[in-house]
Amino acid sequence: MKQYLESNKQRFLDELFDLLRIPSVSADSAFKNDVRRAAEFLRDKLTAAGLDKAALHETAGHPVVYAEKMVDPAKPTVLIYGHYDVQPADPYELWHTPPFEPTIRNERIYARGACDDKGQVYMHVKAVEAMLATDGLPCNVKVMIEGEEEVGSDHLGEFVAANREMLKADVILISDTSIIANDVPSLEMGLRGLSYVEVEVTGANRDLHSGVYGGAVANPINVLCEMIASMKDADGHITIPGFYDNVLELSAEERAEMAKAPFDLDEYKRDLDIAEVAGEAGYTTNERTSIRPTLDVNGIWGGYIGEGAKTVLPSKAFAKISMRLVPNQTDAEITELFSNHFNAIAPPSVKVAVRPHHGGLPYVTPTDSIEFEAASLAMEESWGKKPIPTRGGGSIPIVALFERELGLKSILMGFGLDIDALHSPNESYGLFNFYKGIETIPLFFKHYAALKANQ
Amino acid sequence: MKQYLESNKQRFLDELFDLLRIPSVSADSAFKNDVRRAAEFLRDKLTAAGLDKAALHETAGHPVVYAEKMVDPAKPTVLIYGHYDVQPADPYELWHTPPFEPTIRNERIYARGACDDKGQVYMHVKAVEAMLATDGLPCNVKVMIEGEEEVGSDHLGEFVAANREMLKADVILISDTSIIANDVPSLEMGLRGLSYVEVEVTGANRDLHSGVYGGAVANPINVLCEMIASMKDADGHITIPGFYDNVLELSAEERAEMAKAPFDLDEYKRDLDIAEVAGEAGYTTNERTSIRPTLDVNGIWGGYIGEGAKTVLPSKAFAKISMRLVPNQTDAEITELFSNHFNAIAPPSVKVAVRPHHGGLPYVTPTDSIEFEAASLAMEESWGKKPIPTRGGGSIPIVALFERELGLKSILMGFGLDIDALHSPNESYGLFNFYKGIETIPLFFKHYAALKANQ
């Protein structure tokens, strides 16, 4: 195996580069054909790796790539999940090299999707190829790679529900998360959920002259700012009534355990070039990004935003707002609370609309399960040290759906780093991490098969 | 005169259409050549009207068009001021017909600049032409039409200071304001000043993943919203320390006089399609838009504003903010107070910058002056009823500069209507108003000459 990985190193990277060159931006319909090309690329590589039934499964949105290799019905089955779509790359002008022309600098691959999730998903394709080409598969494997993760996996639920038999497995393995550092392996035991909405505030029925009407007619931008500002109090608590009702508070012991993870606040601030962190009073930075819910404006626009000055009192203002959720909040509940609250606090001088974009449930993996232990042993074997269990701040909404629809737990064995700049200009993925993943994934298969056999 | 105006009606309109077809947007450098073309067009029409010395005077920005007709050194001299530049026309998609293809619907001219100020300035060109072609000029006339009014008249101050002798006059006549209704003539006795700034809030040094960092790192959009929201209290009072220190409060008598102007709040709300007006507690709608200062966000942007959802925690957020000022506030003072306050209230988790765009002083015309009386008599003669003195909400910053540099009062004899949608999509100007202006301007010359002769 080691020999195979070593001698195919350059080819693995070349193939990933080919995948990264395809601008598979699922959020923007202008890239629809490119999204499909990325799916076809993976289908062909899965076939070449030796998997069966590699095909595109159509959905009402972008297709799902599926392939499998059933080696022995007596062996457990690992269902690998990932996504081939990427976030929009704008603002393009902030990229040092073009987002869809992958480049290596300082031992890192720079490209949109380098880590999230093309780089991480391609580790699995190559790991399965390597197992099939050398010692064989210790477990059956199924691979499901979707094209709508970055836009809320709108059609994966239908696909999963319609293909329960095909997707039957014992565990789901996902690499779409991070480790603490290249010399500090970690394994995510939880993810935050997500409620993502778009809001619209309308004042007058047309843009007005701010001199003629200013002072007497509600300015939807000012109103939107006031509404957003009012949704947090001075302590950073979210003021939406009922927002925290279902939040699972961790015990002092659990928080003490979390606090053991290495973290350097000065380095964190230096890396981001900020004088102070900011967040909910009473919680540490790591707690704020994992066990506590948030409310962030992801985008805002209204009025004149071109060059120079325009004295307009605009008719409309908009914002994209997302809330990260923690157990046991649900996105359905929070989206409704938000919507009701936003309507309730709107002053009579404006009209408002709330449009839900997408959501996802928070998730926690039991650390005492065979699945978690197999992943922990795999990382321990490849790193030479035990991984630290962590709670992640991001969301992979589909994980809760898998549990509901397929009755399966997901193992979040990701290999990224916080510096990878996911969703940002100059996203990157370390060569170390790419190859470490390809090395570690077969070890998960090995340990999982062994633990299941001894169960 | 009546005969001349009647027989040249269509030509006057055709010429205005030619002027409106030139997209002289001063705020956007892409239109630089068009701005110049509009100046050249006016120079040629002033020459054709019979004025002398018509020429473009270069400035560090767009040129000033100047022309004059000195008929008799013993007669008083009227200096006409206007501007040939227009506001940006975007959002283009909201125009029912293209902004630079003037169209007549329901007796109204639809085009960017139809009223502000091409339509109003062209009335003067045609009124002077008509006087010269018929009974002759009762006063000497000088015409100064600038190309930077919509961007703060940055270079007009230098031009005026450098050309004091050329611009020597007895009064300045400006048509860049409105009347109450076509059957309710009015004459503006005051204008608000303006302080216009652009602000920038920076959080982390790069866009971040809102899952990985959300909750622990300041979101510049949320922070900007909080800062903007904090600048008004629950009563709509602006909270910037010292903001109201120099505001001239009107007496109960003055307010009672103002309240006599006809105003239909229900019609106002119906026209704007709003359920409620909104503004500073304790003041009426007309007071809020004239004798009280404001703070309006004219534009805001930050984060992801494209199609779909992007879970970004952005690095930066921006807003364009303008404050309308009243006597005796000064834009220099208010811009400094704003800037100091914005820096003072910024939390330590962000960096902020304030960039002043432009400003202008508020202005009040004495109603008991010969100049105001001449305008009042002119409107009374052409309408058959006395105009109502009003205080306007808009700003013509240059008016205060004229007083300082030239020692001249400005008469704000505008012919627009509130429904003209200045600075908005589908700006328009009534044919009635265009022709009424051409008819009334010579009457101002007549009454002013007579009043000055009897002085």
Coordinates of N, CA and C in Angstrom, one line a residue, chain B residues 263-453:
Chain B
F263 N -51.4 70.4 2.5 CA -50.7 69.1 2.6 C -51.7 68.0 3.0
D264 N -51.7 67.0 2.2 CA -52.7 65.9 2.4 C -51.9 64.6 2.8
L265 N -51.8 64.3 4.1 CA -51.0 63.2 4.5 C -51.5 61.9 3.9
D266 N -52.8 61.7 3.8 CA -53.3 60.4 3.2 C -52.9 60.3 1.8
E267 N -52.9 61.4 1.1 CA -52.5 61.3 -0.3 C -51.0 61.0 -0.4
Y268 N -50.3 61.6 0.5 CA -48.8 61.5 0.6 C -48.5 60.0 0.8
K269 N -49.2 59.4 1.7 CA -48.9 58.0 2.0 C -49.4 57.1 0.9
R270 N -50.5 57.4 0.3 CA -51.0 56.6 -0.8 C -50.1 56.7 -2.0
D271 N -49.5 57.9 -2.3 CA -48.6 58.0 -3.4 C -47.4 57.1 -3.2
L272 N -46.9 57.1 -2.0 CA -45.7 56.3 -1.7 C -46.0 54.8 -1.3
D273 N -47.2 54.5 -1.2 CA -47.7 53.2 -0.7 C -47.0 52.8 0.6
I274 N -47.2 53.7 1.6 CA -46.7 53.4 2.9 C -47.8 53.4 3.9
A275 N -47.8 52.6 4.9 CA -48.9 52.6 5.9 C -48.7 53.7 6.9
E276 N -47.4 54.1 7.2 CA -47.2 55.2 8.1 C -45.9 56.0 7.7
V277 N -46.0 57.3 7.9 CA -44.7 58.0 7.8 C -43.9 57.7 9.0
A278 N -42.6 58.1 9.0 CA -41.7 57.8 10.1 C -40.7 59.0 10.2
G279 N -40.4 59.4 11.4 CA -39.4 60.5 11.5 C -39.3 60.9 13.0
E280 N -38.7 62.1 13.1 CA -38.4 62.6 14.4 C -39.7 63.0 15.2
A281 N -39.8 62.5 16.4 CA -41.0 62.7 17.2 C -41.1 64.2 17.5
G282 N -42.4 64.7 17.5 CA -42.6 66.1 17.8 C -42.7 67.0 16.6
Y283 N -42.5 66.5 15.4 CA -42.5 67.3 14.2 C -43.4 66.7 13.1
T284 N -44.0 67.6 12.3 CA -44.9 67.2 11.2 C -44.0 66.7 10.1
T285 N -44.7 66.0 9.1 CA -44.0 65.6 7.9 C -43.3 66.7 7.2
N286 N -44.0 67.8 7.0 CA -43.4 69.0 6.3 C -42.2 69.6 7.1
E287 N -42.3 69.5 8.4 CA -41.2 70.0 9.2 C -40.0 69.1 9.2
R288 N -40.3 67.8 9.2 CA -39.2 66.8 9.1 C -38.4 66.9 7.8
T289 N -39.1 67.3 6.8 CA -38.3 67.4 5.5 C -37.8 68.8 5.2
S290 N -37.9 69.7 6.1 CA -37.4 71.0 5.8 C -36.6 71.7 6.9
I291 N -37.2 71.8 8.1 CA -36.5 72.5 9.2 C -35.8 71.6 10.1
R292 N -35.8 70.3 9.9 CA -35.1 69.4 10.8 C -34.0 68.6 10.0
P293 N -32.9 68.4 10.6 CA -31.8 67.6 10.0 C -32.1 66.1 10.0
T294 N -31.4 65.4 9.1 CA -31.7 64.0 9.0 C -30.4 63.2 9.0
L295 N -30.5 61.9 9.1 CA -29.4 61.0 8.9 C -29.9 59.8 8.1
D296 N -29.6 59.6 6.8 CA -30.1 58.5 6.0 C -28.9 57.7 5.4
V297 N -29.1 56.4 5.4 CA -28.1 55.6 4.7 C -28.6 55.5 3.2
N298 N -27.7 56.0 2.3 CA -28.1 56.0 0.9 C -27.7 54.8 0.2
G299 N -26.8 54.0 0.8 CA -26.3 52.8 0.2 C -25.6 51.9 1.2
I300 N -25.7 50.6 1.1 CA -25.0 49.7 2.1 C -24.7 48.5 1.3
W301 N -23.5 47.9 1.6 CA -23.1 46.7 0.9 C -22.0 46.0 1.7
G302 N -22.0 44.7 1.6 CA -21.0 43.8 2.3 C -21.4 42.4 2.2
G303 N -20.4 41.5 2.2 CA -20.6 40.1 2.1 C -21.1 39.6 0.7
Y304 N -21.8 38.5 0.7 CA -22.2 37.9 -0.5 C -23.6 38.4 -0.9
I305 N -23.7 39.0 -2.1 CA -25.0 39.6 -2.5 C -25.4 39.0 -3.8
G306 N -24.9 37.9 -4.2 CA -25.3 37.3 -5.4 C -26.4 36.3 -5.2
E307 N -26.7 35.5 -6.2 CA -27.8 34.6 -6.2 C -27.4 33.5 -5.2
G308 N -28.5 33.0 -4.5 CA -28.3 31.8 -3.6 C -27.7 32.2 -2.3
A309 N -27.1 31.2 -1.6 CA -26.7 31.4 -0.2 C -25.2 31.1 -0.2
K310 N -24.5 32.0 0.6 CA -23.0 31.8 0.8 C -22.8 32.0 2.3
T311 N -22.2 31.1 3.0 CA -22.1 31.2 4.4 C -20.8 31.9 4.7
V312 N -20.7 33.1 4.4 CA -19.4 33.9 4.5 C -19.5 34.8 5.7
L313 N -18.5 34.9 6.5 CA -18.4 36.0 7.5 C -17.4 37.0 6.9
P314 N -18.0 38.1 6.4 CA -17.1 38.9 5.5 C -16.1 39.7 6.3
S315 N -15.1 40.1 5.5 CA -14.0 41.0 6.1 C -14.4 42.4 6.2
K316 N -15.3 42.9 5.3 CA -15.6 44.3 5.3 C -17.1 44.6 5.0
A317 N -17.6 45.7 5.5 CA -18.9 46.2 5.2 C -18.8 47.7 5.0
F318 N -19.6 48.2 4.1 CA -19.6 49.7 3.7 C -21.0 50.3 3.7
A319 N -21.0 51.6 3.9 CA -22.2 52.3 3.8 C -21.9 53.8 3.3
K320 N -22.9 54.3 2.5 CA -22.9 55.7 2.2 C -24.0 56.3 3.0
I321 N -23.6 57.4 3.8 CA -24.5 58.0 4.7 C -24.5 59.5 4.5
S322 N -25.7 60.0 4.4 CA -25.8 61.5 4.3 C -26.7 62.1 5.3
M323 N -26.3 63.3 5.7 CA -27.1 64.0 6.7 C -27.5 65.3 6.1
R324 N -28.8 65.6 6.1 CA -29.3 66.9 5.6 C -29.3 67.8 6.8
L325 N -28.8 69.0 6.5 CA -28.5 70.0 7.6 C -29.5 71.2 7.5
V326 N -29.7 71.9 8.6 CA -30.5 73.1 8.6 C -29.7 74.2 9.2
P327 N -30.2 75.5 9.0 CA -29.5 76.6 9.7 C -29.5 76.4 11.2
N328 N -28.4 76.6 11.8 CA -27.1 77.1 11.4 C -26.0 76.0 11.5
Q329 N -26.4 74.8 11.2 CA -25.4 73.7 11.1 C -24.5 74.0 9.9
T330 N -23.2 73.6 10.0 CA -22.3 73.6 8.8 C -21.9 72.2 8.5
D331 N -21.7 72.0 7.2 CA -21.3 70.6 6.8 C -19.9 70.3 7.4
A332 N -19.0 71.3 7.5 CA -17.7 71.0 8.0 C -17.8 70.5 9.5
E333 N -18.6 71.2 10.3 CA -18.8 70.8 11.7 C -19.4 69.4 11.8
I334 N -20.5 69.2 11.0 CA -21.2 67.9 11.1 C -20.4 66.7 10.6
T335 N -19.7 66.9 9.6 CA -18.8 65.9 9.1 C -17.8 65.5 10.1
E336 N -17.3 66.5 10.8 CA -16.3 66.2 11.8 C -16.9 65.5 13.0
L337 N -18.1 66.0 13.4 CA -18.8 65.3 14.6 C -19.1 63.9 14.2
F338 N -19.6 63.6 13.0 CA -19.9 62.3 12.6 C -18.7 61.4 12.6
S339 N -17.6 61.9 12.0 CA -16.4 61.1 11.9 C -15.9 60.7 13.3
N340 N -15.8 61.7 14.2 CA -15.4 61.5 15.6 C -16.3 60.4 16.3
H341 N -17.6 60.6 16.1 CA -18.5 59.7 16.8 C -18.4 58.3 16.2
F342 N -18.3 58.2 14.9 CA -18.2 56.8 14.3 C -17.0 56.1 14.8
N343 N -15.9 56.8 14.9 CA -14.6 56.2 15.4 C -14.8 55.9 16.9
A344 N -15.5 56.8 17.6 CA -15.6 56.5 19.1 C -16.5 55.3 19.4
I345 N -17.5 55.1 18.6 CA -18.4 54.0 19.0 C -18.0 52.7 18.3
A346 N -17.0 52.6 17.5 CA -16.5 51.4 16.9 C -16.0 50.4 18.0
P347 N -16.5 49.2 18.1 CA -16.0 48.3 19.1 C -14.5 47.9 18.7
P348 N -13.8 47.4 19.8 CA -12.4 47.1 19.5 C -12.1 45.9 18.6
S349 N -13.2 45.2 18.3 CA -13.0 44.0 17.4 C -13.0 44.4 15.9
V350 N -13.2 45.7 15.6 CA -13.2 46.1 14.2 C -12.3 47.4 14.0
K351 N -12.0 47.6 12.8 CA -11.3 48.9 12.4 C -12.4 49.6 11.5
V352 N -12.4 51.0 11.7 CA -13.3 51.7 10.8 C -12.6 52.9 10.1
A353 N -13.2 53.3 9.0 CA -12.7 54.4 8.3 C -13.9 55.3 7.8
V354 N -13.8 56.6 7.9 CA -14.8 57.5 7.4 C -14.2 58.4 6.3
R355 N -14.8 58.4 5.1 CA -14.3 59.2 4.0 C -15.4 60.2 3.6
P356 N -15.2 61.5 3.9 CA -16.1 62.5 3.5 C -16.3 62.5 1.9
H357 N -17.5 62.5 1.4 CA -17.7 62.7 0.0 C -17.9 64.1 -0.4
H358 N -18.9 64.8 0.1 CA -19.0 66.2 -0.2 C -20.1 66.8 0.8
G359 N -20.1 68.1 0.8 CA -21.0 68.7 1.8 C -21.6 70.0 1.2
G360 N -22.4 70.7 1.9 CA -23.0 72.0 1.5 C -23.7 72.6 2.7
L361 N -23.7 73.9 2.7 CA -24.3 74.6 3.8 C -25.8 74.8 3.6
P362 N -26.6 74.8 4.7 CA -28.0 75.1 4.5 C -28.2 76.6 4.2
Y363 N -29.4 77.0 3.8 CA -29.5 78.4 3.2 C -31.0 78.9 3.5
V364 N -31.1 80.1 3.8 CA -32.5 80.7 3.8 C -32.5 82.0 3.1
T365 N -33.5 82.2 2.2 CA -33.6 83.5 1.5 C -34.5 84.4 2.3
P366 N -34.2 85.7 2.4 CA -35.1 86.6 3.1 C -36.3 86.9 2.2
T367 N -37.5 86.7 2.8 CA -38.7 86.8 2.0 C -39.1 88.3 1.8
D368 N -38.5 89.2 2.6 CA -38.9 90.6 2.4 C -37.9 91.3 1.5
S369 N -37.1 90.6 0.7 CA -36.2 91.3 -0.2 C -36.9 91.6 -1.5
I370 N -36.3 92.5 -2.3 CA -36.8 92.8 -3.6 C -36.7 91.6 -4.5
E371 N -35.6 90.8 -4.4 CA -35.4 89.6 -5.2 C -36.6 88.6 -5.0
F372 N -36.9 88.3 -3.7 CA -38.0 87.4 -3.4 C -39.3 87.9 -3.9
E373 N -39.5 89.2 -3.7 CA -40.7 89.8 -4.2 C -40.9 89.8 -5.7
A374 N -39.8 90.0 -6.4 CA -39.9 89.9 -7.9 C -40.3 88.5 -8.3
A375 N -39.7 87.5 -7.7 CA -40.1 86.1 -8.0 C -41.5 85.8 -7.7
S376 N -42.0 86.3 -6.5 CA -43.3 86.1 -6.1 C -44.3 86.8 -7.1
L377 N -44.0 88.0 -7.5 CA -44.9 88.7 -8.4 C -44.9 88.0 -9.8
A378 N -43.8 87.5 -10.2 CA -43.7 86.7 -11.5 C -44.6 85.5 -11.5
M379 N -44.5 84.8 -10.4 CA -45.4 83.5 -10.3 C -46.8 83.9 -10.2
E380 N -47.1 85.0 -9.4 CA -48.5 85.4 -9.3 C -49.1 85.8 -10.6
E381 N -48.2 86.5 -11.4 CA -48.7 86.9 -12.7 C -49.0 85.8 -13.7
S382 N -48.1 84.8 -13.6 CA -48.3 83.7 -14.6 C -49.3 82.7 -14.1
W383 N -49.5 82.6 -12.8 CA -50.5 81.6 -12.2 C -51.9 82.2 -11.9
G384 N -51.8 83.5 -11.7 CA -53.0 84.2 -11.2 C -53.3 84.0 -9.7
K385 N -52.3 83.5 -9.0 CA -52.4 83.4 -7.5 C -51.0 83.5 -6.9
K386 N -51.0 84.0 -5.7 CA -49.7 84.3 -5.0 C -49.0 82.9 -4.7
P387 N -47.7 82.8 -4.9 CA -47.0 81.6 -4.4 C -46.9 81.5 -2.9
I388 N -46.9 80.3 -2.4 CA -46.7 80.1 -1.0 C -45.2 79.9 -0.7
P389 N -44.7 80.7 0.3 CA -43.3 80.5 0.6 C -43.1 79.2 1.4
T390 N -42.1 78.4 1.0 CA -41.8 77.1 1.6 C -40.4 76.9 1.9
R391 N -40.1 75.9 2.8 CA -38.7 75.5 3.1 C -38.5 74.2 2.4
G392 N -37.5 74.1 1.5 CA -37.2 72.8 0.8 C -36.3 71.9 1.6
G393 N -36.4 70.6 1.3 CA -35.6 69.6 2.0 C -34.3 69.3 1.4
G394 N -34.2 69.6 0.1 CA -33.0 69.2 -0.7 C -31.9 70.2 -0.4
S395 N -30.8 70.0 -1.1 CA -29.6 70.8 -0.9 C -29.1 71.3 -2.2
I396 N -28.8 72.6 -2.3 CA -28.0 73.1 -3.5 C -26.8 73.8 -2.8
P397 N -25.8 73.0 -2.5 CA -24.7 73.5 -1.6 C -24.1 74.8 -2.1
I398 N -24.2 75.0 -3.4 CA -23.5 76.1 -4.0 C -24.1 77.4 -3.6
V399 N -25.3 77.4 -3.2 CA -26.0 78.7 -2.9 C -25.3 79.4 -1.7
A400 N -24.9 78.7 -0.7 CA -24.2 79.3 0.4 C -22.8 79.9 -0.1
L401 N -22.2 79.1 -1.0 CA -20.9 79.6 -1.6 C -21.1 80.9 -2.4
F402 N -22.2 81.0 -3.1 CA -22.4 82.2 -3.9 C -22.5 83.4 -3.0
E403 N -23.2 83.2 -1.9 CA -23.4 84.3 -0.9 C -22.0 84.7 -0.4
R404 N -21.2 83.7 0.0 CA -19.9 84.0 0.5 C -18.9 84.7 -0.5
E405 N -18.9 84.1 -1.7 CA -17.9 84.5 -2.7 C -18.3 85.7 -3.5
L406 N -19.6 85.8 -3.8 CA -20.1 86.9 -4.7 C -21.0 87.9 -3.9
G407 N -21.3 87.6 -2.7 CA -22.1 88.5 -1.9 C -23.5 88.6 -2.5
L408 N -24.0 87.5 -3.1 CA -25.3 87.5 -3.8 C -26.3 86.6 -3.1
K409 N -27.6 87.0 -3.1 CA -28.7 86.1 -2.7 C -29.1 85.3 -3.9
S410 N -29.6 84.1 -3.6 CA -30.1 83.3 -4.7 C -31.6 83.2 -4.5
I411 N -32.3 83.3 -5.6 CA -33.8 83.0 -5.7 C -34.0 81.7 -6.2
L412 N -34.8 80.9 -5.4 CA -35.0 79.4 -5.8 C -36.4 79.3 -6.4
M413 N -36.5 79.7 -7.7 CA -37.7 79.7 -8.4 C -37.8 78.4 -9.2
G414 N -38.2 77.3 -8.6 CA -38.2 76.0 -9.3 C -39.6 75.7 -9.8
F415 N -39.8 74.8 -10.7 CA -41.1 74.5 -11.3 C -41.4 73.0 -11.3
G416 N -40.6 72.2 -10.6 CA -40.8 70.8 -10.5 C -42.0 70.4 -9.6
L417 N -42.2 69.1 -9.4 CA -43.2 68.6 -8.5 C -42.6 67.5 -7.7
D418 N -43.1 67.2 -6.6 CA -42.6 66.0 -5.8 C -42.7 64.7 -6.5
I419 N -43.6 64.6 -7.4 CA -43.8 63.3 -8.2 C -42.8 63.2 -9.3
D420 N -41.9 64.1 -9.5 CA -41.0 64.1 -10.6 C -39.9 62.9 -10.4
A421 N -39.8 62.4 -9.3 CA -38.9 61.2 -9.0 C -37.5 61.6 -9.4
L422 N -37.0 62.7 -8.9 CA -35.6 63.1 -9.0 C -34.8 62.0 -8.3
H423 N -33.6 61.7 -9.0 CA -32.7 60.7 -8.4 C -33.2 59.3 -8.4
S424 N -34.4 59.1 -8.9 CA -35.1 57.8 -8.9 C -35.2 57.3 -10.4
P425 N -35.5 56.0 -10.5 CA -35.9 55.5 -11.8 C -37.2 56.3 -12.3
N426 N -37.4 56.4 -13.6 CA -38.5 57.0 -14.1 C -38.7 58.5 -13.7
E427 N -37.6 59.2 -13.6 CA -37.7 60.7 -13.4 C -38.5 61.3 -14.5
S428 N -39.3 62.3 -14.2 CA -40.1 62.9 -15.2 C -40.2 64.4 -14.9
Y429 N -40.8 65.1 -15.9 CA -41.0 66.5 -15.8 C -42.2 66.8 -16.6
G430 N -43.2 67.6 -16.0 CA -44.4 67.8 -16.7 C -44.2 68.8 -17.8
L431 N -44.9 68.6 -18.9 CA -44.9 69.6 -20.0 C -45.4 70.9 -19.5
F432 N -46.5 70.9 -18.7 CA -47.0 72.1 -18.1 C -45.9 72.9 -17.4
N433 N -45.1 72.1 -16.6 CA -44.1 72.8 -15.8 C -43.0 73.4 -16.7
F434 N -42.6 72.6 -17.7 CA -41.5 73.1 -18.6 C -42.0 74.4 -19.2
Y435 N -43.2 74.4 -19.8 CA -43.7 75.7 -20.5 C -44.0 76.8 -19.5
K436 N -44.5 76.4 -18.3 CA -44.8 77.4 -17.3 C -43.5 78.2 -16.9
G437 N -42.5 77.4 -16.8 CA -41.2 78.0 -16.4 C -40.7 79.0 -17.5
I438 N -40.8 78.6 -18.7 CA -40.4 79.5 -19.8 C -41.2 80.8 -19.8
E439 N -42.5 80.7 -19.4 CA -43.4 81.8 -19.4 C -43.1 82.7 -18.2
T440 N -42.7 82.1 -17.1 CA -42.6 82.8 -15.8 C -41.2 83.6 -15.7
I441 N -40.2 83.0 -16.2 CA -38.8 83.5 -16.1 C -38.7 85.0 -16.6
P442 N -39.3 85.2 -17.8 CA -39.2 86.6 -18.3 C -40.0 87.6 -17.4
L443 N -41.0 87.1 -16.7 CA -41.8 87.9 -15.8 C -40.9 88.3 -14.6
F444 N -40.1 87.4 -14.1 CA -39.1 87.7 -13.1 C -38.2 88.8 -13.5
F445 N -37.7 88.7 -14.7 CA -36.8 89.8 -15.2 C -37.6 91.1 -15.2
K446 N -38.8 91.1 -15.7 CA -39.6 92.3 -15.8 C -39.8 93.0 -14.4
H447 N -40.3 92.1 -13.5 CA -40.6 92.7 -12.1 C -39.3 93.1 -11.4
Y448 N -38.3 92.3 -11.6 CA -37.0 92.6 -10.9 C -36.5 94.0 -11.4
A449 N -36.5 94.2 -12.7 CA -36.0 95.4 -13.3 C -36.9 96.6 -12.7
A450 N -38.2 96.4 -12.7 CA -39.1 97.4 -12.2 C -38.8 97.8 -10.7
L451 N -38.7 96.7 -9.9 CA -38.5 96.9 -8.5 C -37.2 97.6 -8.2
K452 N -36.2 97.2 -9.0 CA -34.8 97.8 -8.8 C -34.8 99.3 -9.2
A453 N -35.6 99.6 -10.3 CA -35.7 101.0 -10.8 C -36.4 101.9 -9.8

